[in-house]
Coordinates of C-alpha atoms and ligand atoms in Angstrom, one line a residue:
M949 CA 15.1 -116.3 17.2
Y950 CA 13.5 -117.3 20.6
Y951 CA 15.7 -119.2 23.0
S952 CA 12.7 -121.3 24.1
K953 CA 12.2 -122.5 20.5
L954 CA 15.7 -123.7 20.0
L955 CA 17.3 -126.8 21.3
I956 CA 20.2 -125.5 23.4
P957 CA 20.8 -128.1 26.0
T958 CA 23.4 -126.4 28.2
L959 CA 25.2 -128.4 30.9
R960 CA 26.3 -127.0 34.2
D961 CA 29.2 -129.4 34.7
D962 CA 32.1 -130.6 32.6
P963 CA 31.3 -133.8 30.8
A964 CA 33.5 -136.6 32.1
D965 CA 34.8 -137.8 28.8
A966 CA 35.9 -134.4 27.4
E967 CA 39.6 -133.6 27.7
T968 CA 40.2 -130.3 26.0
I969 CA 38.5 -127.0 26.8
S970 CA 36.9 -126.7 23.4
H971 CA 35.4 -130.2 23.6
K972 CA 34.0 -129.5 27.1
L973 CA 32.6 -126.1 26.2
M974 CA 31.1 -127.2 23.0
L975 CA 29.2 -130.0 24.9
R976 CA 28.3 -127.7 27.7
A977 CA 27.0 -124.9 25.5
G978 CA 24.8 -127.4 23.7
L979 CA 26.6 -127.1 20.3
I980 CA 27.3 -130.7 19.7
R981 CA 26.4 -134.2 21.0
K982 CA 28.3 -137.4 20.5
V983 CA 26.8 -140.3 18.6
A984 CA 29.8 -142.6 18.6
S985 CA 33.6 -142.2 18.8
G986 CA 34.6 -139.4 16.6
I987 CA 31.0 -138.9 15.3
Y988 CA 28.9 -136.0 16.4
S989 CA 25.5 -134.3 15.8
L990 CA 25.5 -130.6 15.4
L991 CA 22.7 -128.9 17.3
P992 CA 21.2 -125.6 16.1
L993 CA 23.8 -123.3 17.6
G994 CA 26.6 -125.5 16.5
L995 CA 25.3 -125.6 13.0
R996 CA 24.9 -121.8 12.9
V997 CA 28.6 -121.4 13.7
L998 CA 29.6 -124.0 11.2
S999 CA 27.6 -122.3 8.5
K1000 CA 29.3 -119.0 9.2
V1001 CA 32.7 -120.6 8.9
E1002 CA 31.5 -122.3 5.7
N1003 CA 30.3 -119.0 4.2
I1004 CA 33.6 -117.2 4.9
V1005 CA 35.4 -120.1 3.2
R1006 CA 33.0 -120.1 0.3
E1007 CA 33.2 -116.3 -0.3
E1008 CA 37.0 -116.3 -0.3
M1009 CA 37.3 -119.3 -2.5
N1010 CA 34.9 -117.8 -5.0
K1011 CA 36.8 -114.5 -4.9
A1012 CA 40.0 -116.4 -5.6
G1013 CA 38.4 -117.8 -8.7
A1014 CA 37.7 -121.3 -7.6
Q1015 CA 34.4 -123.0 -8.7
E1016 CA 32.2 -124.8 -6.3
I1017 CA 31.2 -128.4 -7.0
L1018 CA 30.0 -131.4 -5.0
L1019 CA 31.6 -134.7 -5.5
P1020 CA 30.2 -138.0 -4.1
A1021 CA 31.3 -139.2 -0.7
L1022 CA 30.9 -142.8 -1.9
Q1023 CA 33.8 -143.7 -4.2
P1024 CA 34.5 -146.8 -6.2
A1025 CA 37.7 -148.7 -5.4
E1026 CA 38.8 -148.8 -9.0
L1027 CA 39.8 -145.1 -8.9
W1028 CA 41.8 -145.7 -5.8
E1029 CA 43.5 -148.7 -7.4
E1030 CA 44.7 -146.5 -10.3
T1031 CA 46.7 -144.4 -7.9
G1032 CA 47.8 -147.3 -5.7
R1033 CA 46.1 -145.7 -2.7
W1034 CA 43.5 -148.5 -2.2
D1035 CA 46.3 -150.5 -0.6
K1036 CA 48.5 -147.7 0.7
Y1037 CA 45.9 -145.6 2.6
G1038 CA 45.6 -148.4 5.2
K1039 CA 43.0 -148.6 7.9
E1040 CA 42.1 -144.9 7.9
L1041 CA 40.1 -145.6 4.7
M1042 CA 36.5 -146.5 5.5
R1043 CA 35.8 -149.4 3.1
L1044 CA 32.6 -151.1 2.3
T1045 CA 31.0 -153.4 -0.3
D1046 CA 27.8 -152.9 -2.2
R1047 CA 25.2 -155.6 -2.8
H1048 CA 27.1 -156.8 -5.9
D1049 CA 30.3 -157.3 -3.8
R1050 CA 32.0 -154.3 -5.4
N1051 CA 34.4 -152.4 -3.2
F1052 CA 33.8 -148.8 -2.3
C1053 CA 35.1 -146.3 0.2
L1054 CA 33.8 -143.2 2.0
G1055 CA 36.0 -140.4 0.7
P1056 CA 38.7 -139.2 3.2
T1057 CA 39.9 -136.9 0.3
H1058 CA 39.0 -136.5 -3.4
E1059 CA 42.1 -136.4 -5.6
E1060 CA 41.1 -139.6 -7.5
V1061 CA 37.5 -138.5 -8.1
I1062 CA 38.4 -135.0 -9.3
T1063 CA 41.2 -136.2 -11.5
D1064 CA 38.9 -138.6 -13.1
L1065 CA 36.4 -135.9 -13.8
V1066 CA 38.9 -133.5 -15.2
R1067 CA 40.6 -136.1 -17.5
R1068 CA 37.2 -136.8 -19.0
E1069 CA 35.9 -133.2 -19.3
V1070 CA 38.9 -130.9 -19.7
K1071 CA 40.8 -131.4 -23.0
S1072 CA 42.6 -128.2 -23.9
Y1073 CA 45.0 -125.8 -22.4
K1074 CA 42.4 -123.1 -23.2
T1075 CA 40.3 -124.2 -20.2
L1076 CA 43.3 -123.9 -17.8
P1077 CA 44.0 -123.0 -15.1
I1078 CA 41.0 -124.4 -13.4
N1079 CA 40.3 -124.8 -9.7
F1080 CA 37.4 -126.7 -8.1
Y1081 CA 36.4 -126.8 -4.5
Q1082 CA 33.7 -128.4 -2.4
I1083 CA 32.6 -128.3 1.2
Q1084 CA 31.7 -131.8 2.1
T1085 CA 31.7 -134.4 4.8
K1086 CA 34.9 -136.5 4.9
F1087 CA 35.4 -139.9 6.5
R1088 CA 38.6 -141.1 8.1
D1089 CA 38.8 -144.0 10.5
E1090 CA 41.3 -142.2 12.7
I1091 CA 43.4 -144.3 15.0
R1092 CA 42.7 -141.9 17.9
P1093 CA 39.5 -139.9 17.3
R1094 CA 39.4 -137.3 20.1
F1095 CA 38.8 -133.8 21.3
G1096 CA 35.3 -133.6 19.9
L1097 CA 35.2 -132.0 16.4
M1098 CA 39.0 -131.6 16.5
R1099 CA 39.8 -135.1 15.3
G1100 CA 36.6 -136.8 14.1
R1101 CA 36.0 -139.8 12.0
E1102 CA 33.3 -137.9 10.1
F1103 CA 34.0 -134.2 9.7
L1104 CA 33.4 -131.2 7.4
M1105 CA 36.3 -130.2 5.0
K1106 CA 36.7 -127.7 2.3
D1107 CA 38.9 -129.3 -0.3
A1108 CA 40.1 -127.7 -3.5
Y1109 CA 42.0 -129.1 -6.5
S1110 CA 43.7 -127.0 -9.1
F1111 CA 44.8 -128.0 -12.6
D1112 CA 47.4 -126.0 -14.5
A1113 CA 49.2 -126.3 -17.8
D1114 CA 52.7 -126.0 -16.3
L1115 CA 54.6 -125.7 -13.1
E1116 CA 54.9 -121.9 -13.5
G1117 CA 51.1 -121.6 -13.6
A1118 CA 50.7 -124.1 -10.7
K1119 CA 52.9 -122.0 -8.5
K1120 CA 50.8 -119.0 -9.2
T1121 CA 47.6 -120.9 -8.3
Y1122 CA 49.3 -122.2 -5.1
Q1123 CA 50.3 -118.6 -4.2
A1124 CA 46.7 -117.4 -4.8
M1125 CA 45.3 -120.1 -2.5
Y1126 CA 48.0 -119.4 0.1
E1127 CA 46.8 -115.8 0.1
A1128 CA 43.1 -116.7 0.2
Y1129 CA 43.8 -118.9 3.2
H1130 CA 45.3 -115.9 5.0
K1131 CA 42.2 -114.0 4.3
I1132 CA 39.9 -116.8 5.5
F1133 CA 41.6 -117.3 8.8
Q1134 CA 41.8 -113.6 9.4
R1135 CA 38.1 -113.2 8.8
V1136 CA 37.3 -116.2 11.0
G1137 CA 39.1 -114.3 13.8
L1138 CA 41.9 -116.7 14.6
R1139 CA 45.5 -116.1 15.6
F1140 CA 47.3 -118.4 13.2
R1141 CA 50.6 -118.9 11.4
A1142 CA 51.4 -120.5 8.0
V1143 CA 54.3 -122.9 8.4
E1144 CA 56.3 -125.1 6.0
A1145 CA 55.1 -128.6 6.2
D1146 CA 55.9 -132.1 5.2
S1147 CA 53.7 -133.2 2.3
G1148 CA 52.7 -136.5 4.0
L1149 CA 50.6 -139.1 2.3
I1150 CA 49.3 -136.9 -0.5
G1151 CA 52.8 -136.2 -1.6
G1152 CA 54.3 -133.4 -3.7
S1153 CA 57.1 -131.0 -3.5
S1154 CA 55.8 -128.0 -1.6
S1155 CA 53.3 -127.5 1.2
H1156 CA 52.3 -125.2 4.0
E1157 CA 50.1 -125.8 7.0
F1158 CA 48.0 -123.1 8.6
M1159 CA 48.3 -123.5 12.3
V1160 CA 46.1 -122.0 15.0
L1161 CA 48.3 -121.3 18.0
A1162 CA 47.0 -123.1 21.0
Q1163 CA 48.5 -124.9 24.0
T1164 CA 46.4 -128.0 23.4
G1165 CA 47.4 -128.3 19.7
E1166 CA 48.6 -131.7 18.6
D1167 CA 51.2 -130.3 16.3
E1168 CA 54.5 -128.6 17.2
I1169 CA 55.7 -125.6 15.3
A1170 CA 59.4 -124.5 15.2
S1171 CA 59.7 -120.8 14.5
C1172 CA 62.6 -118.5 14.4
E1173 CA 62.8 -115.9 17.2
K1174 CA 64.1 -113.3 14.7
C1175 CA 63.3 -114.1 11.0
E1176 CA 60.1 -115.3 9.3
Y1177 CA 61.0 -118.9 9.3
A1178 CA 58.3 -121.3 10.7
A1179 CA 57.9 -125.0 10.0
N1180 CA 56.1 -128.0 11.4
I1181 CA 58.5 -129.7 13.7
E1182 CA 58.3 -132.7 11.3
R1183 CA 59.8 -130.6 8.7
A1184 CA 62.1 -128.1 10.5
E1185 CA 65.5 -128.4 8.9
L1186 CA 68.5 -129.0 11.1
T1187 CA 72.0 -128.7 9.8
A1188 CA 75.1 -130.9 10.0
G1189 CA 77.7 -130.4 12.7
D1190 CA 81.5 -130.9 12.4
L1191 CA 82.7 -134.2 13.7
P1192 CA 85.3 -133.4 16.4
S1193 CA 88.6 -135.1 16.5
S1194 CA 88.5 -138.5 18.3
E1195 CA 92.3 -138.9 18.4
S1196 CA 92.5 -138.6 22.2
A1197 CA 89.6 -140.9 22.9
P1198 CA 90.6 -143.8 25.2
K1199 CA 90.0 -147.4 24.1
M1200 CA 86.4 -148.6 24.2
E1201 CA 85.5 -150.5 27.4
A1202 CA 82.5 -152.5 28.6
V1203 CA 81.0 -151.5 31.9
S1204 CA 78.3 -153.2 33.9
T1205 CA 75.0 -151.2 34.3
P1206 CA 72.7 -153.5 36.2
E1207 CA 69.0 -152.6 36.0
Q1208 CA 69.7 -149.2 34.3
K1209 CA 67.2 -149.0 31.5
S1210 CA 66.2 -145.5 30.7
V1211 CA 68.5 -142.8 29.3
E1212 CA 68.0 -140.8 32.6
A1213 CA 68.9 -143.9 34.7
V1214 CA 72.1 -144.7 32.8
S1215 CA 73.3 -141.1 32.7
R1216 CA 72.8 -140.9 36.4
F1217 CA 74.4 -144.2 37.1
L1218 CA 77.5 -143.5 34.9
D1219 CA 77.5 -139.8 35.8
V1220 CA 77.5 -138.6 32.2
S1221 CA 75.1 -136.2 30.5
A1222 CA 72.2 -137.5 28.4
N1223 CA 73.7 -136.1 25.2
Q1224 CA 76.8 -138.2 25.9
L1225 CA 74.7 -141.3 25.4
L1226 CA 73.7 -142.7 22.0
K1227 CA 70.3 -144.2 21.4
T1228 CA 70.1 -146.9 18.8
L1229 CA 66.7 -147.4 17.3
L1230 CA 65.9 -150.3 15.0
F1231 CA 63.2 -149.7 12.4
V1232 CA 61.8 -151.8 9.6
A1233 CA 61.4 -149.7 6.4
D1234 CA 59.5 -151.5 3.6
E1235 CA 60.5 -154.9 5.3
K1236 CA 64.2 -153.9 5.5
P1237 CA 65.7 -153.4 8.9
V1238 CA 67.7 -150.1 9.5
A1239 CA 69.5 -148.8 12.6
V1240 CA 69.2 -145.1 13.5
L1241 CA 71.5 -143.4 16.0
V1242 CA 70.6 -140.2 17.9
C1243 CA 72.0 -138.5 21.0
G1244 CA 70.2 -139.4 24.2
D1245 CA 68.6 -136.0 24.7
H1246 CA 66.9 -136.0 21.3
E1247 CA 64.0 -137.9 19.6
I1248 CA 64.0 -139.4 16.2
N1249 CA 61.4 -138.0 13.8
E1250 CA 59.8 -140.8 11.9
V1251 CA 58.5 -138.5 9.2
K1252 CA 62.0 -137.3 8.3
L1253 CA 63.3 -140.9 8.4
K1254 CA 60.6 -142.2 6.2
K1255 CA 61.3 -139.4 3.7
L1256 CA 65.1 -140.0 3.8
L1257 CA 64.6 -143.7 3.1
G1258 CA 61.9 -143.1 0.5
A1259 CA 59.9 -145.8 2.4
E1260 CA 56.2 -146.5 1.9
A1261 CA 56.0 -148.1 5.4
L1262 CA 58.0 -147.5 8.5
A1263 CA 57.7 -149.0 12.0
L1264 CA 59.9 -149.7 15.0
A1265 CA 61.2 -153.3 14.7
D1266 CA 59.4 -155.9 16.8
H1267 CA 61.2 -158.1 19.4
D1268 CA 61.9 -160.9 17.0
T1269 CA 63.4 -158.6 14.4
V1270 CA 65.6 -157.0 17.0
K1271 CA 66.8 -160.4 18.2
R1272 CA 67.6 -161.6 14.7
V1273 CA 69.4 -158.4 13.7
T1274 CA 71.4 -157.6 16.9
N1275 CA 71.6 -161.0 18.5
G1276 CA 70.5 -159.3 21.7
P1277 CA 67.3 -158.6 23.5
S1278 CA 65.2 -155.6 22.5
G1279 CA 65.7 -152.4 24.6
F1280 CA 69.4 -153.0 24.7
S1281 CA 70.4 -152.4 21.1
G1282 CA 73.7 -150.6 20.3
P1283 CA 75.7 -150.0 17.1
V1284 CA 78.9 -151.9 18.0
G1285 CA 79.2 -155.1 16.0
L1286 CA 76.0 -154.5 14.0
T1287 CA 76.2 -155.9 10.5
G1288 CA 73.9 -156.6 7.6
L1289 CA 71.9 -153.4 7.8
E1290 CA 72.4 -149.7 7.2
I1291 CA 73.3 -147.6 10.2
I1292 CA 72.3 -144.0 9.9
G1293 CA 73.3 -141.3 12.3
D1294 CA 71.4 -138.2 13.0
F1295 CA 73.4 -135.0 12.6
S1296 CA 73.4 -134.6 16.4
V1297 CA 75.7 -137.6 16.6
Q1298 CA 78.4 -135.5 14.9
S1299 CA 78.6 -133.2 17.9
K1300 CA 80.8 -135.5 20.0
A1301 CA 83.9 -137.6 19.4
E1302 CA 82.9 -140.5 21.7
Y1303 CA 79.7 -141.9 23.2
V1304 CA 78.3 -144.3 25.8
V1305 CA 76.4 -147.0 23.9
E1306 CA 74.3 -150.1 24.6
A1307 CA 76.0 -153.4 24.0
N1308 CA 73.3 -155.6 22.6
K1309 CA 73.1 -157.5 25.9
E1310 CA 71.4 -156.8 29.2
D1311 CA 73.0 -154.6 31.9
T1312 CA 76.1 -153.6 29.8
H1313 CA 77.2 -150.5 28.1
Y1314 CA 80.4 -149.5 26.3
L1315 CA 82.3 -146.3 27.3
H1316 CA 84.4 -144.3 24.7
A1317 CA 82.7 -145.8 21.7
V1318 CA 83.9 -143.7 18.7
P1319 CA 81.8 -143.4 15.5
G1320 CA 83.9 -144.7 12.6
R1321 CA 86.4 -146.4 14.9
D1322 CA 84.3 -148.8 17.0
F1323 CA 81.1 -148.8 14.9
S1324 CA 80.3 -147.8 11.5
V1325 CA 77.9 -145.1 10.3
S1326 CA 77.0 -145.2 6.7
R1327 CA 75.7 -141.7 6.5
Y1328 CA 74.5 -138.8 8.6
A1329 CA 71.2 -137.0 8.1
D1330 CA 68.7 -134.7 9.6
L1331 CA 66.5 -137.1 11.5
R1332 CA 65.5 -135.6 14.8
N1333 CA 62.8 -133.3 16.1
A1334 CA 63.9 -129.6 16.4
V1335 CA 64.0 -128.4 20.0
H1336 CA 64.0 -125.0 21.7
G1337 CA 67.3 -123.2 21.0
D1338 CA 68.3 -125.1 17.8
P1339 CA 69.8 -122.8 15.2
C1340 CA 67.4 -121.3 12.7
P1341 CA 68.1 -122.8 9.2
R1342 CA 67.6 -119.4 7.6
C1343 CA 69.5 -117.0 9.9
E1344 CA 71.8 -117.3 12.9
A1345 CA 69.0 -116.8 15.6
S1346 CA 67.5 -119.7 17.5
I1347 CA 64.2 -121.6 17.2
K1348 CA 61.4 -121.7 19.7
I1349 CA 58.7 -124.4 19.8
D1350 CA 55.0 -123.6 20.0
R1351 CA 51.9 -125.8 19.8
G1352 CA 49.4 -125.5 17.1
I1353 CA 46.2 -126.9 15.6
E1354 CA 46.3 -127.6 11.9
V1355 CA 43.3 -125.9 10.4
G1356 CA 44.4 -125.8 6.7
H1357 CA 46.9 -127.3 4.4
V1358 CA 48.0 -126.3 0.9
F1359 CA 50.0 -128.8 -1.3
M1360 CA 51.7 -128.5 -4.6
L1361 CA 51.0 -131.9 -6.1
G1362 CA 52.8 -131.7 -9.4
T1363 CA 51.9 -134.5 -11.8
K1364 CA 51.8 -137.2 -9.2
Y1365 CA 48.1 -138.0 -9.7
S1366 CA 47.7 -136.9 -13.3
E1367 CA 50.5 -139.3 -14.3
K1368 CA 49.1 -142.2 -12.3
M1369 CA 45.7 -141.6 -13.7
D1370 CA 46.9 -140.5 -17.1
A1371 CA 45.0 -137.2 -17.0
T1372 CA 46.2 -135.1 -19.9
F1373 CA 45.2 -132.1 -22.0
L1374 CA 46.5 -130.8 -25.4
D1375 CA 48.9 -127.9 -25.1
R1376 CA 49.3 -124.9 -27.4
N1377 CA 51.2 -127.1 -29.9
G1378 CA 48.7 -129.9 -29.9
K1379 CA 50.9 -132.0 -27.7
S1380 CA 49.5 -134.1 -24.9
Q1381 CA 50.7 -133.0 -21.4
H1382 CA 49.9 -134.1 -17.8
F1383 CA 48.0 -131.6 -15.7
V1384 CA 50.1 -129.9 -13.0
M1385 CA 48.0 -130.1 -9.8
G1386 CA 47.6 -128.6 -6.4
C1387 CA 45.3 -129.4 -3.5
Y1388 CA 44.1 -127.3 -0.7
G1389 CA 42.2 -128.4 2.4
I1390 CA 40.5 -126.6 5.3
G1391 CA 39.1 -128.4 8.3
V1392 CA 35.8 -126.5 8.5
S1393 CA 34.5 -128.3 11.6
R1394 CA 37.9 -128.3 13.2
I1395 CA 38.0 -124.5 12.9
M1396 CA 35.0 -124.4 15.3
A1397 CA 36.9 -126.3 17.9
A1398 CA 40.1 -124.3 17.3
A1399 CA 38.2 -121.1 17.7
V1400 CA 36.8 -122.1 21.1
E1401 CA 40.3 -123.3 22.1
Q1402 CA 41.6 -119.9 21.4
N1403 CA 38.6 -117.8 22.6
H1404 CA 37.2 -118.7 26.0
D1405 CA 37.4 -117.8 29.7
E1406 CA 36.4 -119.5 32.9
R1407 CA 32.7 -118.6 32.2
G1408 CA 32.5 -120.1 28.8
I1409 CA 33.0 -119.5 25.1
V1410 CA 33.9 -116.0 23.8
W1411 CA 33.0 -116.3 20.0
P1412 CA 34.9 -114.1 17.5
Q1413 CA 32.1 -111.9 16.2
Q1414 CA 32.4 -113.2 12.6
I1415 CA 31.4 -116.8 13.5
A1416 CA 29.3 -116.3 16.6
P1417 CA 26.0 -118.2 16.5
F1418 CA 24.2 -114.8 17.0
D1419 CA 25.4 -111.2 17.1
V1420 CA 23.4 -110.2 20.2
E1421 CA 21.4 -111.9 23.0
I1422 CA 18.6 -109.9 24.6
I1423 CA 18.0 -110.9 28.2
P1424 CA 14.9 -109.5 29.8
I1425 CA 14.9 -109.9 33.5
Q1426 CA 11.6 -109.9 35.4
E1427 CA 9.9 -111.4 32.3
K1428 CA 6.5 -111.1 34.1
S1429 CA 6.8 -107.3 33.8
E1430 CA 4.9 -106.0 30.8
V1431 CA 7.0 -103.0 30.2
V1432 CA 10.2 -105.1 30.3
M1433 CA 8.8 -107.4 27.7
I1434 CA 7.6 -104.6 25.5
A1435 CA 10.9 -102.9 25.6
A1436 CA 12.8 -106.1 24.9
T1437 CA 10.5 -107.1 22.1
T1438 CA 10.8 -103.7 20.4
I1439 CA 14.6 -103.8 20.5
F1440 CA 14.4 -107.4 19.2
E1441 CA 12.2 -106.5 16.3
T1442 CA 14.2 -103.4 15.3
L1443 CA 17.6 -105.3 15.4
K1444 CA 16.1 -108.1 13.3
R1445 CA 14.9 -105.6 10.7
K1446 CA 18.5 -104.3 10.5
N1447 CA 19.6 -107.9 9.7
I1448 CA 21.3 -108.3 13.0
E1449 CA 21.1 -111.9 14.3
V1450 CA 19.4 -111.8 17.7
L1451 CA 18.7 -114.5 20.3
F1452 CA 15.8 -113.5 22.5
E1453 CA 16.2 -115.1 26.0
D1454 CA 12.5 -115.7 26.6
R1455 CA 12.8 -118.7 29.0
K1456 CA 11.1 -118.7 32.4
E1457 CA 14.4 -119.2 34.2
R1458 CA 16.0 -117.6 37.2
T1459 CA 18.1 -114.5 36.2
G1460 CA 21.3 -116.2 37.5
V1461 CA 20.7 -119.1 35.1
K1462 CA 20.1 -116.8 32.2
F1463 CA 23.3 -114.9 32.9
N1464 CA 25.3 -118.0 33.3
D1465 CA 24.0 -119.6 30.1
A1466 CA 24.6 -116.3 28.2
D1467 CA 28.2 -116.3 29.2
L1468 CA 28.6 -120.0 28.4
L1469 CA 27.1 -119.5 24.9
G1470 CA 29.5 -116.7 24.3
I1471 CA 27.4 -114.4 22.0
P1472 CA 29.5 -111.2 21.7
I1473 CA 26.9 -108.7 23.0
Q1474 CA 24.3 -109.1 25.7
V1475 CA 21.5 -106.5 26.1
I1476 CA 19.9 -106.8 29.5
I1477 CA 16.6 -105.2 30.0
G1478 CA 15.5 -104.7 33.7
Q1479 CA 12.6 -102.8 35.3
R1480 CA 14.8 -100.4 37.3
N1481 CA 16.9 -99.3 34.4
L1482 CA 13.8 -99.0 32.3
E1483 CA 12.4 -96.5 34.7
D1484 CA 15.4 -94.3 33.9
G1485 CA 15.0 -95.0 30.2
L1486 CA 18.1 -97.2 30.1
A1487 CA 19.2 -100.7 29.1
E1488 CA 22.4 -102.4 30.0
L1489 CA 24.8 -103.5 27.3
K1490 CA 27.5 -106.1 28.2
E1491 CA 30.4 -107.0 26.0
R1492 CA 31.1 -110.7 26.5
K1493 CA 34.8 -110.6 25.8
T1494 CA 35.8 -107.8 28.2
G1495 CA 32.9 -108.2 30.6
E1496 CA 32.4 -104.4 30.2
K1497 CA 28.9 -103.2 31.0
I1498 CA 27.5 -99.8 30.0
L1499 CA 24.1 -98.2 30.4
V1500 CA 22.7 -97.0 27.2
P1501 CA 19.6 -94.9 26.6
L1502 CA 16.8 -97.1 25.1
D1503 CA 16.7 -94.8 22.0
D1504 CA 20.4 -95.4 21.3
I1505 CA 20.6 -99.2 22.0
V1506 CA 20.0 -100.2 18.4
K1507 CA 22.6 -97.8 17.2
E1508 CA 25.1 -98.9 19.8
V1509 CA 24.6 -102.6 19.0
T1510 CA 24.8 -102.0 15.3
K1511 CA 28.0 -100.1 15.7
R1512 CA 29.6 -103.0 17.6
C1513 CA 28.6 -105.8 15.3
C1514 CA 28.9 -104.5 11.8
Ligands
ATP2021 P1 46.2 -134.3 10.6 O1 47.7 -134.2 10.6 O2 45.6 -133.4 11.7 O3 45.7 -135.7 10.7 P2 45.9 -134.2 7.8 O4 47.3 -133.9 7.4 O5 45.5 -135.7 7.8 O6 45.7 -133.6 9.3 P3 44.7 -133.1 5.5 O7 44.6 -134.4 4.8 O8 45.6 -132.1 5.0 O9 44.9 -133.3 7.0 O10 43.2 -132.5 5.6 C1 42.9 -131.1 5.4 C2 42.4 -130.5 6.7 O11 41.3 -131.2 7.3 C3 43.4 -130.5 7.8 O12 44.2 -129.3 7.7 C4 42.5 -130.4 9.1 O13 42.2 -129.1 9.4 C5 41.3 -131.2 8.7 N1 41.3 -132.5 9.2 C6 42.1 -133.6 8.9 N2 41.7 -134.7 9.6 C7 40.7 -134.3 10.4 C8 39.9 -135.0 11.4 N3 40.1 -136.3 11.7 N4 38.9 -134.3 12.0 C9 38.7 -133.0 11.7 N5 39.4 -132.3 10.8 C10 40.4 -132.9 10.2
MG2022 MG1 45.5 -137.1 9.3

């Protein structure tokens, strides 16, 4: 392919509205252009990378026995009403009406559509297990679209849905997908980790996320320093402590804490450590207020809380609710005297006998407040985020926290959707049973961004070979020299015949510009043809990743390139 014939609009400077490295570099290397918030066009080089990722995904899914299909992006509301998700999915669902005023949405995921297809077409256990996948554009009206392709409102996903006759079978299918995912991410060339995950909106009993390790990742991963345990921080299990004896605790007393609002300010003012303070957070779970207590040095994890309460909706209480429930202003809530709502303590609260707590009025705290004596706690539970140094739930070693980008997710769905949509088959005994389902997503376009996030240097992108837009870039310098162009063209044609993907830098640009753009584009191998080396029968081969340059005899260049990219 000739460089001059492709649209590769490289930019010299970082675009102002790009925050992460991958977003900046994908714009600068001319892979993508923004159309609107979270909506991008893929330019020729971007599409080449995307197609390579897609093909790896497709090959491994086919090998794992899944069948490729293509479901519609436009979906009727009726199907979503059957599962209750028309209401539950909230604002992320892109809704529209047709000319007859019927409601539709643009699919953010396809459980409803596939379950409808299978309940109509699959009648017998003899057809099971069956696993369908598609690679298709998804639509989600994300609250914060950002980082380019990383969190778009329109993006490419591979989604798969499996149907088994029983749980045993479903577990095997899940395991096969889990293994296929490992192969996919290995082939794409990413450093990743599979972690235990919360099952989120889609629901179900078991799930793993595949995380690409990167500083800019939006997710946090808790992993053991010693054993194999790794989990999304939303899921990482923390255990109960032993409540120490409070017999020697002095009587509770009120103290004045004027203008001391934050945990840091109060702990400095009273000269106590942050974990001696108790934070009281008021939430509304499915319209019911609930108070949650956690030590001052920890954060409540809303995913864990929502799960504990089995709530559909959870949010921090607004000012009016706080006032009604505590009789005090918001920002000053404490557990003493609270009635008429459940008070739940995080396990961390079991670590100390007494605490400093807010007093439901401005500028006042209580010292020596003892759980069970001065305020009630109806139950203790695992409600906080794991932090560095927490004990591993599997062994006695401690946990470290890393950041990651979720590129894939496997869920065991069970019969959640098949029951709601009454999707059944006849088992061996002629009895009607609900399908046991699993679903498996991969963020195909997000992988591109994650790959750049993990593979770049100060000069630009360094594509993993398997997903690079081209294998080799040939850069003739002194393009006016006939011998240079003949040598370059000969190498170009020979490599092409060997099915190696070659970008021929035929632009009339300064050499410096060509070199800079080549490093920015990040094609793994550069072959530089210059007059002086040609006189010695040599060409220069540069490896983008290491910057290593070697001189290779012209006769060997094709062999050398082939060796490196196949
Ligand atoms: P996240 O927590 O990042 O919002 P999710 O849990 O909503 O992800 P899934 O519903 O499991 O994601 O979707 C499957 C895969 O699709 C994810 O693992 C991720 O790689 C990708 N994905 C999800 N949302 C987006 C998005 N807005 N833009 C690009 N890729 C996405
Ligand atoms: Mg999401």
